[in-house]
Coordinates of C-alpha atoms and ligand atoms in Angstrom, one line a residue:
M1 CA 132.1 219.1 102.1
W2 CA 129.3 221.4 103.5
S3 CA 129.9 219.9 106.9
S4 CA 133.3 221.6 107.1
I5 CA 133.4 224.7 109.1
F6 CA 135.5 227.6 107.7
T7 CA 137.7 229.0 110.4
I8 CA 140.2 231.7 110.0
A9 CA 143.2 230.6 111.9
V10 CA 145.6 233.3 110.8
C11 CA 144.9 236.6 109.1
L12 CA 148.0 238.7 108.9
S13 CA 148.4 241.3 106.1
F14 CA 150.9 239.0 104.2
A15 CA 149.5 235.6 105.4
A16 CA 146.9 233.4 103.8
F17 CA 143.6 232.7 105.3
I18 CA 143.8 229.2 106.6
A19 CA 140.9 226.9 106.9
A20 CA 141.0 223.8 109.0
E21 CA 139.8 221.6 106.2
N22 CA 139.1 221.8 102.5
T23 CA 135.9 223.7 102.3
N24 CA 133.4 224.9 99.8
S25 CA 132.0 227.6 102.1
N26 CA 132.0 231.1 100.9
T27 CA 135.4 232.4 101.7
G28 CA 135.1 235.8 100.2
F29 CA 137.3 234.8 97.3
A30 CA 136.4 235.0 93.6
Q31 CA 135.9 231.2 93.2
V32 CA 135.3 228.2 95.3
L33 CA 138.1 225.7 95.8
K34 CA 138.1 222.8 93.2
P35 CA 138.7 219.3 94.2
R36 CA 142.1 217.8 93.3
P37 CA 141.9 215.8 90.1
N38 CA 143.5 212.4 89.9
P39 CA 145.6 212.3 86.7
T40 CA 146.5 208.7 85.8
P41 CA 149.0 207.6 83.1
Y42 CA 147.0 206.2 80.2
P43 CA 147.3 204.1 78.1
Y44 CA 151.0 203.6 78.9
H45 CA 152.9 204.1 82.2
P46 CA 156.6 204.4 82.9
G47 CA 156.9 201.1 84.9
K48 CA 157.0 202.2 88.5
P49 CA 153.8 202.9 90.4
H50 CA 152.9 206.6 91.0
Y51 CA 153.1 207.7 94.6
P52 CA 149.6 208.0 95.9
S53 CA 148.9 211.4 97.5
P54 CA 147.0 211.2 100.7
P55 CA 144.0 213.7 101.1
R56 CA 144.9 217.2 102.4
T57 CA 143.6 218.4 105.7
K58 CA 143.8 222.2 105.6
T59 CA 143.6 225.0 103.1
C60 CA 145.6 228.3 102.8
Y61 CA 143.8 230.9 100.6
V62 CA 146.4 233.2 99.1
P63 CA 145.2 236.9 99.0
A64 CA 145.9 239.0 95.9
R65 CA 146.9 242.6 96.3
G66 CA 146.0 243.4 92.7
G67 CA 147.2 246.3 90.6
G68 CA 150.5 244.6 89.9
L69 CA 151.7 244.6 93.5
D70 CA 154.0 241.8 94.5
D71 CA 152.3 238.9 96.2
S72 CA 155.4 236.7 96.6
Q73 CA 155.6 237.1 100.3
A74 CA 152.0 236.0 100.9
I75 CA 152.6 233.1 98.5
Y76 CA 155.7 232.0 100.4
S77 CA 153.8 232.2 103.7
A78 CA 150.9 230.2 102.4
F79 CA 153.3 227.4 101.3
E80 CA 155.0 227.4 104.7
A81 CA 151.6 227.4 106.5
C82 CA 150.1 224.6 104.4
N83 CA 153.2 222.5 104.0
N84 CA 152.9 218.9 105.3
G85 CA 149.3 218.1 104.3
G86 CA 147.6 221.3 103.1
T87 CA 146.3 222.9 100.0
V88 CA 147.5 226.3 98.8
A89 CA 144.6 228.0 96.9
F90 CA 145.0 230.8 94.3
L91 CA 141.4 231.8 93.7
E92 CA 141.9 235.4 92.5
S93 CA 142.6 236.6 89.0
N94 CA 145.4 239.0 89.7
Y95 CA 148.4 237.6 91.5
T96 CA 151.8 239.0 90.8
I97 CA 155.2 237.6 91.5
A98 CA 158.0 240.1 91.5
Q99 CA 160.6 238.3 93.7
P100 CA 162.1 234.9 93.4
L101 CA 160.4 232.1 95.3
N102 CA 162.4 229.1 96.5
L103 CA 159.8 226.5 97.2
T104 CA 162.0 223.4 97.3
F105 CA 161.0 222.5 100.9
L106 CA 157.6 221.1 100.0
N107 CA 156.1 217.9 101.4
A108 CA 152.5 216.7 100.7
V109 CA 151.0 219.9 99.3
D110 CA 148.3 220.6 96.8
V111 CA 148.3 223.8 94.8
S112 CA 145.1 224.9 93.2
I113 CA 145.7 227.7 90.7
Q114 CA 142.2 228.8 89.6
G115 CA 142.9 232.4 88.8
E116 CA 145.9 234.0 87.1
I117 CA 149.5 234.4 88.4
S118 CA 151.5 236.9 86.4
I119 CA 155.3 237.2 86.5
N120 CA 156.3 240.8 86.7
P121 CA 158.3 241.6 83.6
N122 CA 161.0 243.6 85.3
V123 CA 163.8 242.3 83.2
Q124 CA 166.7 244.2 84.9
Y125 CA 165.6 242.9 88.3
W126 CA 165.3 239.3 87.3
V127 CA 168.6 239.2 85.5
Q128 CA 170.2 239.8 88.8
H129 CA 167.9 237.9 91.1
A130 CA 166.6 234.8 89.4
F131 CA 167.9 231.4 90.5
Q132 CA 170.8 230.3 88.3
Y133 CA 171.9 226.8 87.2
A134 CA 174.9 225.7 85.2
Y135 CA 172.9 223.4 82.9
Q136 CA 172.3 225.4 79.7
G137 CA 172.7 228.6 81.7
S138 CA 169.2 228.0 83.1
S139 CA 167.6 230.6 85.3
L140 CA 164.3 230.5 87.2
F141 CA 161.7 232.9 88.8
W142 CA 160.6 230.3 91.2
Q143 CA 161.4 226.7 91.8
F144 CA 159.4 223.8 93.3
G145 CA 160.9 220.8 94.9
G146 CA 160.3 218.2 97.7
K147 CA 157.8 215.4 97.8
D148 CA 154.3 214.8 96.7
V149 CA 153.1 218.1 95.3
N150 CA 150.1 218.4 92.9
F151 CA 149.3 221.5 90.9
Y152 CA 145.9 221.9 89.2
G153 CA 142.9 224.2 89.0
G154 CA 142.3 225.4 85.5
G155 CA 144.0 228.7 86.0
T156 CA 146.8 230.5 84.2
I157 CA 150.5 231.3 84.8
N158 CA 151.6 234.1 82.6
G159 CA 155.3 234.6 82.0
N160 CA 155.0 237.9 80.2
G161 CA 157.7 236.7 77.8
Q162 CA 157.0 239.5 75.3
A163 CA 159.1 241.9 77.5
W164 CA 162.0 239.5 77.2
W165 CA 161.6 238.7 73.5
N166 CA 161.6 242.4 72.7
I167 CA 165.1 242.8 74.3
L168 CA 166.6 239.9 72.4
P169 CA 167.3 241.7 69.1
T170 CA 169.5 244.2 71.0
N171 CA 170.9 241.8 73.6
S172 CA 171.0 238.2 72.6
S173 CA 172.9 237.2 75.8
I174 CA 170.2 238.4 78.2
I175 CA 169.6 235.6 80.6
R176 CA 165.9 234.6 80.3
P177 CA 164.3 232.6 83.0
H178 CA 162.2 229.5 82.3
L179 CA 158.6 229.8 83.4
I180 CA 158.3 226.8 85.8
G181 CA 161.2 225.3 87.7
V182 CA 160.8 221.8 89.0
I183 CA 164.0 221.1 90.8
G184 CA 164.2 218.0 92.9
L185 CA 160.5 217.1 93.1
H186 CA 159.7 213.5 93.8
G187 CA 156.1 212.4 93.4
G188 CA 153.3 214.8 92.2
S189 CA 151.5 216.1 89.2
F190 CA 150.7 219.2 87.1
S191 CA 147.3 219.1 85.5
N192 CA 144.7 221.3 83.9
L193 CA 146.7 224.5 83.8
N194 CA 147.3 227.2 81.2
L195 CA 150.8 228.4 80.8
I196 CA 151.4 231.4 78.5
N197 CA 154.4 233.3 77.1
P198 CA 157.5 232.1 78.9
P199 CA 160.6 234.2 78.5
N200 CA 162.5 230.9 77.8
W201 CA 161.3 227.3 78.3
F202 CA 157.9 226.5 79.8
H203 CA 159.1 223.8 82.1
F204 CA 162.6 223.0 83.3
V205 CA 162.3 219.6 85.2
A206 CA 165.6 218.6 86.8
N207 CA 166.7 216.1 89.5
S208 CA 163.1 215.0 89.7
S209 CA 161.1 211.7 89.6
D210 CA 157.6 210.2 89.5
L211 CA 155.7 213.2 88.0
I212 CA 152.6 213.3 85.8
F213 CA 151.8 216.3 83.5
D214 CA 148.3 216.0 82.3
D215 CA 145.9 218.3 80.4
M216 CA 148.3 221.1 80.2
H217 CA 147.8 224.0 77.7
L218 CA 151.0 225.8 76.7
T219 CA 150.9 228.8 74.4
A220 CA 153.7 231.2 73.3
I221 CA 152.6 233.9 70.9
S222 CA 154.4 237.1 70.2
N223 CA 152.3 240.2 69.6
N224 CA 154.9 241.8 67.4
T225 CA 157.7 241.0 65.0
N226 CA 160.0 239.8 67.8
P227 CA 159.3 236.1 67.8
A228 CA 158.9 234.0 70.9
A229 CA 162.3 232.5 71.7
N230 CA 163.3 229.0 72.9
S231 CA 159.8 228.3 74.2
D232 CA 160.4 224.5 74.7
G233 CA 157.3 222.9 76.3
W234 CA 159.3 220.6 78.7
D235 CA 163.0 220.0 79.1
L236 CA 163.6 216.9 81.2
Y237 CA 167.1 216.7 82.7
K238 CA 168.4 214.1 85.2
S239 CA 164.8 213.0 85.8
D240 CA 163.2 209.6 85.9
S241 CA 159.6 208.2 85.6
I242 CA 157.9 211.2 84.1
V243 CA 154.6 211.1 82.1
I244 CA 153.5 213.9 79.9
Q245 CA 150.0 213.4 78.3
N246 CA 146.8 214.9 77.0
S247 CA 148.4 218.2 76.4
V248 CA 148.3 220.9 73.8
V249 CA 151.4 223.0 72.9
L250 CA 151.7 226.0 70.6
N251 CA 155.3 227.2 70.5
D252 CA 158.4 227.8 68.5
D253 CA 160.9 225.3 69.8
D254 CA 160.9 221.7 71.0
C255 CA 157.5 220.6 72.1
I256 CA 159.2 218.2 74.5
S257 CA 163.0 217.8 74.9
F258 CA 164.7 214.8 76.6
K259 CA 167.9 216.2 77.9
P260 CA 170.8 214.3 79.5
N261 CA 169.7 211.5 81.9
A262 CA 166.0 211.6 81.2
T263 CA 164.9 208.0 81.8
N264 CA 161.7 206.0 81.9
I265 CA 159.6 208.6 80.2
V266 CA 156.1 208.2 78.6
V267 CA 154.6 210.9 76.3
Q268 CA 151.1 210.2 75.0
N269 CA 148.1 211.8 73.4
M270 CA 149.9 215.1 72.6
H271 CA 149.1 217.9 70.1
C272 CA 152.0 220.1 69.1
T273 CA 151.8 223.0 66.7
N274 CA 154.8 224.9 65.2
S275 CA 157.4 223.3 67.3
H276 CA 160.7 221.7 66.6
G277 CA 159.2 218.3 67.6
I278 CA 159.4 215.8 70.3
S279 CA 163.1 215.6 70.6
V280 CA 165.8 213.5 72.3
G281 CA 168.7 215.8 72.9
S282 CA 170.7 217.5 72.0
L283 CA 173.1 215.1 73.6
G284 CA 176.9 214.8 73.5
Q285 CA 177.5 218.5 73.4
Y286 CA 180.1 218.8 76.2
V287 CA 183.5 217.1 76.3
G288 CA 183.9 214.9 79.4
E289 CA 180.1 214.5 80.0
V290 CA 178.2 211.2 79.7
D291 CA 174.6 211.6 78.6
V292 CA 172.0 208.9 78.8
V293 CA 168.5 208.8 77.5
E294 CA 166.7 205.4 77.8
N295 CA 163.3 203.8 78.0
L296 CA 161.3 206.5 76.3
Y297 CA 157.9 205.8 74.8
V298 CA 156.1 208.4 72.7
Y299 CA 152.6 207.3 71.7
N300 CA 150.0 209.2 69.7
A301 CA 151.3 212.6 68.9
T302 CA 149.7 214.9 66.4
M303 CA 152.3 217.2 65.0
V304 CA 151.1 220.3 63.1
T305 CA 153.4 222.4 60.9
T306 CA 156.4 221.4 63.0
G307 CA 160.0 221.5 61.9
D308 CA 160.4 217.9 62.9
A309 CA 157.9 215.4 64.4
A310 CA 160.1 212.7 65.9
R311 CA 163.7 214.0 66.5
I312 CA 166.9 212.6 67.9
K313 CA 169.8 215.0 67.8
V314 CA 173.3 214.1 68.9
Y315 CA 176.5 216.1 68.4
G316 CA 179.3 214.6 66.5
G317 CA 182.8 214.1 67.8
I318 CA 185.5 216.7 67.6
P319 CA 189.1 216.6 66.3
P320 CA 191.6 215.4 69.0
N321 CA 193.2 218.8 69.6
S322 CA 190.0 220.8 69.4
T323 CA 189.7 223.7 71.9
S324 CA 186.0 223.7 71.7
L325 CA 184.4 222.1 74.7
S326 CA 180.7 222.7 73.9
S327 CA 180.1 221.7 70.3
G328 CA 180.3 218.0 70.5
G329 CA 182.7 215.4 71.8
G330 CA 180.6 214.2 74.7
T331 CA 179.8 210.5 75.2
G332 CA 176.8 208.4 76.2
I333 CA 173.9 206.3 74.9
I334 CA 170.4 206.6 73.6
R335 CA 168.7 203.3 74.1
N336 CA 165.2 201.8 73.9
V337 CA 163.3 204.7 72.3
T338 CA 159.9 204.2 70.6
Y339 CA 157.8 206.7 68.6
S340 CA 154.5 205.0 67.9
T341 CA 151.5 206.6 66.2
V342 CA 152.6 210.0 65.0
I343 CA 150.2 212.0 62.8
D344 CA 152.0 214.6 60.7
Q345 CA 150.2 217.6 59.3
A346 CA 152.4 219.6 56.9
D347 CA 155.6 219.1 58.9
N348 CA 159.1 219.6 57.5
Y349 CA 160.5 216.2 58.5
A350 CA 158.5 213.4 60.0
I351 CA 161.7 211.9 61.4
E352 CA 165.0 213.6 61.9
L353 CA 167.7 211.5 63.5
T354 CA 171.2 212.9 63.4
Q355 CA 174.5 211.9 65.0
C356 CA 176.2 214.9 63.3
Y357 CA 174.3 217.7 65.0
G358 CA 176.3 220.9 64.9
Q359 CA 178.5 219.6 62.1
T360 CA 177.3 220.3 58.5
N361 CA 180.4 218.7 57.1
I362 CA 179.5 215.0 56.9
T363 CA 183.1 214.0 56.0
A364 CA 184.3 215.6 59.2
C365 CA 181.5 213.9 61.1
N366 CA 182.6 210.5 59.8
L367 CA 186.2 211.3 60.5
Y368 CA 185.4 212.3 64.1
P369 CA 182.2 210.3 64.9
S370 CA 179.9 210.9 67.7
G371 CA 180.6 209.6 71.2
V372 CA 176.9 209.0 71.9
V373 CA 175.7 205.6 70.5
I374 CA 172.1 205.1 69.5
E375 CA 170.5 201.6 69.8
D376 CA 167.1 200.0 69.8
V377 CA 165.0 202.8 68.3
L378 CA 161.6 202.1 66.8
F379 CA 159.6 204.5 64.6
E380 CA 156.2 203.0 63.8
N381 CA 152.8 203.9 62.5
F382 CA 153.5 207.4 61.1
S383 CA 151.0 208.9 58.8
G384 CA 150.2 212.3 57.2
T385 CA 152.0 214.9 55.3
S386 CA 155.3 216.6 55.0
G387 CA 156.3 219.3 52.5
A388 CA 159.0 221.9 53.0
Y389 CA 161.9 219.8 51.8
A390 CA 160.0 217.8 49.2
P391 CA 160.6 215.2 48.0
I392 CA 162.6 214.5 51.2
V393 CA 160.3 213.8 54.2
G394 CA 162.8 212.6 56.7
T395 CA 166.5 211.9 57.4
L396 CA 168.4 209.4 59.5
V397 CA 172.1 210.2 59.6
C398 CA 174.5 208.3 61.8
S399 CA 178.2 209.3 62.0
S400 CA 179.3 205.7 61.6
P401 CA 177.4 202.4 61.0
S402 CA 178.9 200.9 64.2
L403 CA 177.4 203.7 66.3
C404 CA 173.7 203.1 65.4
S405 CA 172.2 199.7 65.9
N406 CA 168.7 198.3 65.6
I407 CA 167.1 201.4 64.2
V408 CA 163.7 200.2 62.9
A409 CA 161.1 202.1 60.9
K410 CA 157.8 200.3 60.0
N411 CA 154.3 201.2 58.9
I412 CA 155.4 204.7 57.9
N413 CA 153.2 206.4 55.4
I414 CA 154.2 210.1 55.0
T415 CA 153.2 211.8 51.7
N416 CA 154.5 215.0 50.2
I417 CA 151.9 217.7 50.0
S418 CA 153.1 218.4 46.5
G419 CA 152.3 214.8 45.5
A420 CA 156.0 214.0 44.8
E421 CA 157.0 210.5 45.9
A422 CA 158.4 210.6 49.5
E423 CA 162.1 210.1 49.8
W424 CA 164.3 209.6 52.9
V425 CA 168.0 210.3 53.5
C426 CA 169.5 207.3 55.2
T427 CA 173.3 207.6 56.0
N428 CA 175.4 205.1 57.9
V429 CA 172.3 203.3 59.1
D430 CA 171.3 199.7 58.2
D431 CA 168.4 200.3 55.8
S432 CA 167.3 196.7 55.8
S433 CA 165.3 197.5 58.9
L434 CA 163.9 200.7 57.5
A435 CA 160.6 200.2 55.7
I436 CA 160.9 203.6 54.0
N437 CA 162.2 204.8 50.6
C438 CA 165.8 205.5 51.4
I439 CA 167.5 207.3 48.5
T440 CA 171.1 207.2 49.9
Ligands
LIG501 C1 142.3 242.0 92.3 O1 142.9 242.3 93.6 C2 142.1 243.2 94.4 C3 142.9 243.5 95.7 O2 143.0 242.3 96.4 C4 140.7 242.6 94.7 O3 139.9 243.5 95.4 C5 140.1 242.3 93.3 O4 138.8 241.7 93.6 C6 140.9 241.4 92.5 N1 140.3 241.0 91.3 C7 140.1 241.7 90.2 C8 139.4 241.1 89.0 O5 140.6 242.9 90.1
LIG502 C1 166.4 226.9 98.3 O1 166.0 226.2 99.5 C2 166.7 225.1 99.8 C3 166.0 224.4 100.9 O2 164.7 224.0 100.6 C4 168.1 225.4 100.0 O3 168.8 224.2 100.3 C5 168.7 226.1 98.9 O4 170.0 226.5 99.2 C6 167.9 227.3 98.5 N1 168.4 227.9 97.3 C7 168.7 229.2 97.2 C8 169.2 229.6 95.9 O5 168.4 230.0 98.1
LIG503 C1 152.2 242.9 73.8 O1 152.8 242.4 75.0 C2 153.2 243.4 75.9 C3 154.0 242.7 77.0 O2 153.2 241.7 77.6 C4 152.0 244.2 76.4 O3 152.5 245.2 77.3 C5 151.4 244.8 75.3 O4 150.2 245.5 75.7 C6 151.0 243.8 74.2 N1 150.5 244.5 73.0 C7 149.4 244.1 72.4 C8 149.1 244.8 71.1 O5 148.8 243.1 72.8
LIG504 C1 172.8 242.0 78.0 O1 172.3 241.3 79.2 C2 173.2 240.9 80.1 C3 172.5 240.3 81.3 O2 171.8 239.1 80.9 C4 174.0 242.1 80.7 O3 175.0 241.6 81.5 C5 174.7 242.8 79.5 O4 175.3 244.0 80.0 C6 173.6 243.2 78.5 N1 174.2 243.8 77.3 C7 173.8 245.0 76.9 C8 174.5 245.4 75.7 O5 172.9 245.6 77.4
LIG505 C1 170.8 218.7 90.4 O1 171.7 218.0 91.3 C2 173.0 218.2 91.1 C3 173.8 217.4 92.1 O2 173.5 216.0 91.7 C4 173.4 219.7 91.3 O3 174.7 219.9 91.0 C5 172.5 220.6 90.4 O4 172.7 221.9 90.7 C6 171.0 220.2 90.7 N1 170.1 221.1 89.9 C7 170.2 221.3 88.6 C8 169.1 222.1 88.0 O5 171.0 220.7 87.9
LIG506 C1 145.3 210.4 70.5 O1 145.3 211.6 71.2 C2 144.2 212.4 71.0 C3 144.4 213.7 71.8 O2 145.6 214.4 71.2 C4 142.9 211.8 71.4 O3 141.8 212.6 71.1 C5 142.8 210.4 70.6 O4 141.7 209.7 71.1 C6 144.1 209.6 70.8 N1 144.0 208.4 70.0 C7 144.4 207.2 70.4 C8 144.4 206.1 69.3 O5 144.8 207.0 71.5
LIG507 C1 174.2 210.8 83.6 O1 174.3 209.4 83.9 C2 175.6 208.9 83.6 C3 175.6 207.4 83.8 O2 175.1 207.1 85.0 C4 176.6 209.6 84.5 O3 177.9 209.1 84.2 C5 176.6 211.1 84.3 O4 177.4 211.8 85.2 C6 175.2 211.6 84.4 N1 175.1 213.0 84.0 C7 174.6 214.0 84.8 C8 174.6 215.3 84.2 O5 174.3 213.8 86.0
LIG508 C1 162.0 199.9 76.9 O1 161.2 201.0 77.4 C2 159.9 200.6 77.7 C3 159.2 201.9 78.1 O2 159.3 202.8 77.2 C4 159.8 199.6 78.8 O3 158.5 199.3 79.1 C5 160.7 198.4 78.5 O4 160.7 197.6 79.6 C6 162.0 198.8 78.0 N1 162.8 197.7 77.6 C7 164.0 197.4 78.0 C8 164.6 196.2 77.4 O5 164.6 198.1 78.8
LIG509 C1 197.6 217.3 68.7 O1 198.6 217.9 69.4 C2 199.8 217.2 69.7 C3 200.7 217.9 70.6 O2 200.6 219.3 70.3 C4 200.5 216.9 68.3 O3 201.6 216.1 68.5 C5 199.5 216.1 67.5 O4 200.0 215.9 66.2 C6 198.2 216.9 67.3 N1 197.2 216.0 66.6 C7 196.4 216.5 65.6 C8 195.5 215.5 65.0 O5 196.5 217.6 65.2
LIG510 C1 148.1 204.0 63.9 O1 147.8 205.4 63.8 C2 146.4 205.7 63.6 C3 146.3 207.2 63.5 O2 147.0 207.6 62.3 C4 145.6 205.2 64.8 O3 144.3 205.4 64.6 C5 145.9 203.7 65.0 O4 145.2 203.3 66.2 C6 147.3 203.4 65.1 N1 147.6 202.0 65.2 C7 148.2 201.4 66.2 C8 148.3 199.9 66.1 O5 148.6 202.0 67.2
LIG511 C1 185.1 218.7 55.7 O1 185.9 218.1 56.6 C2 187.0 217.4 56.0 C3 187.7 216.6 57.1 O2 188.0 217.3 58.2 C4 188.0 218.5 55.4 O3 189.1 217.8 54.8 C5 187.2 219.3 54.4 O4 188.0 220.4 53.9 C6 185.9 219.9 55.0 N1 185.1 220.5 53.9 C7 184.6 221.7 54.0 C8 183.8 222.2 52.9 O5 184.9 222.4 55.0
LIG512 C1 149.1 206.4 52.7 O1 148.4 207.7 53.0 C2 147.7 208.1 51.8 C3 147.2 209.5 52.1 O2 146.6 209.6 53.4 C4 146.6 207.1 51.5 O3 146.0 207.6 50.3 C5 147.3 205.8 51.2 O4 146.2 204.8 51.0 C6 148.1 205.3 52.4 N1 148.8 204.1 52.0 C7 148.9 203.1 52.8 C8 149.7 201.9 52.3 O5 148.3 203.0 53.9

């Protein structure tokens, strides 16, 4: 609003400029502050209403030091100053984060990232200082949590993953942080942002609820022969009521992965290239753990040259006296999962459902079946092409007929690029509800 008066409340060397209200006045920064968008789940929603964010009443403009100098202290100060009702504005093109940021105390904050935030690729430093979590050995540069936080602005967050990918060939155990840590965030959104080159996953979303990801652009491209590694778009863990929509992903691992206890999830209008697909799991990996994924609706995904398009991966069981605690033997359930309207373009498999993940010996998988049951799964309206494993275009393998129920496939029209008639592997699954050409 032009009626707003820009006032500098605080101006310390490390602090943000704070304006009393959102303002479009000339602040001396590279851009003017954009209004907050209002991402809305469409056409499907996860059931519960999204928490409505009230308008924000002040703005903290984060200064950039430039030249690769660390801005993390100014960033932390801006979040403190604009917590409880403000907007943190990143309007410059050259922010650097070189120290971990624990931003889990947030309440009612908007975050407009209009410039670029780059994560300093000081591998040796981060290996010692990143936040660590037990789940899949996750580590994070920064983490966001709290209530009602909206990220937007059209800007870029650059993970400088290349520095990490280059080390992998000589140290495969290097602990690589995920680019965005969303830990215990309830209510909020991420929209219209570009994320590039994460050392590991793009998003780790854990212990969170009621979030919308909209109009996100995720790109992982290596500039040499060391490929991008494990660049999953989103991993949702112990999280409920999450929407991911209208987004474009170019990566080398899962486009989206529904990990243990991801519930009431909607994914729609997605475009994924080169990924391992939109994947439930892997589940059942750890002895003694109970994994649940339920009420998942995936609608309208275009999958280009992916390994799989729709994927459900569950570990098998393990022999009674096995000493391995991390290659199957967990329990749980996958229930009420729909993949509707999937467009395949030269994918390897249009559908890959397995209850024998991590076990190539099917006899052993049948002998020690999975502890994770799968029920009420619908694959419908798939079209397009597959090719790498022609004539096979998909596989559905359960470890026992009693552990998979009501698996339905209908209106599936996947053709082989070669022209060979499409064939499907269907093992231990009731093929009377599968309108596909099962050859086994
Ligand atoms: C980068 O940071 C410096 C120091 O804050 C600033 O003067 C400059 O305008 C910024 N932008 C670019 C494009 O260098
Ligand atoms: C991060 O901050 C939260 C409070 O918001 C605190 O409970 C937690 O211990 C902090 N984590 C670390 C690793 O410092
Ligand atoms: C490749 O990426 C590294 C790390 O980000 C960067 O330093 C280097 O300039 C890039 N090389 C090319 C050719 O783009
Ligand atoms: C590999 O990286 C880890 C840290 O993630 C470190 O502890 C280990 O010493 C490194 N190994 C080598 C051979 O550099
Ligand atoms: C999630 O919450 C659990 C406690 O319920 C805690 O142990 C865990 O560290 C939290 N964060 C992650 C990433 O798992
Ligand atoms: C499917 O999503 C694409 C974006 O990926 C969009 O352009 C298209 O309109 C959507 N189609 C339907 C039927 O919703
Ligand atoms: C997942 O949910 C199940 C059922 O509520 C629970 O037993 C299990 O402990 C949860 N797992 C995690 C990692 O929280
Ligand atoms: C199945 O999940 C959808 C959302 O994906 C939800 O609308 C529906 O109520 C769920 N059905 C059952 C029986 O839980
Ligand atoms: C497992 O170990 C117990 C005790 O050592 C032994 O009695 C039993 O035969 C073993 N079972 C299998 C399947 O190897
Ligand atoms: C089936 O998929 C096509 C795209 O291949 C889409 O145009 C159409 O709307 C979908 N039909 C239904 C009923 O969702
Ligand atoms: C597969 O597993 C069965 C049952 O454990 C075992 O008898 C067989 O030798 C295994 N086959 C191979 C090729 O390892
Ligand atoms: C299946 O797709 C092919 C290739 O797009 C098309 O020619 C054919 O008519 C479709 N079949 C049905 C039954 O829709």
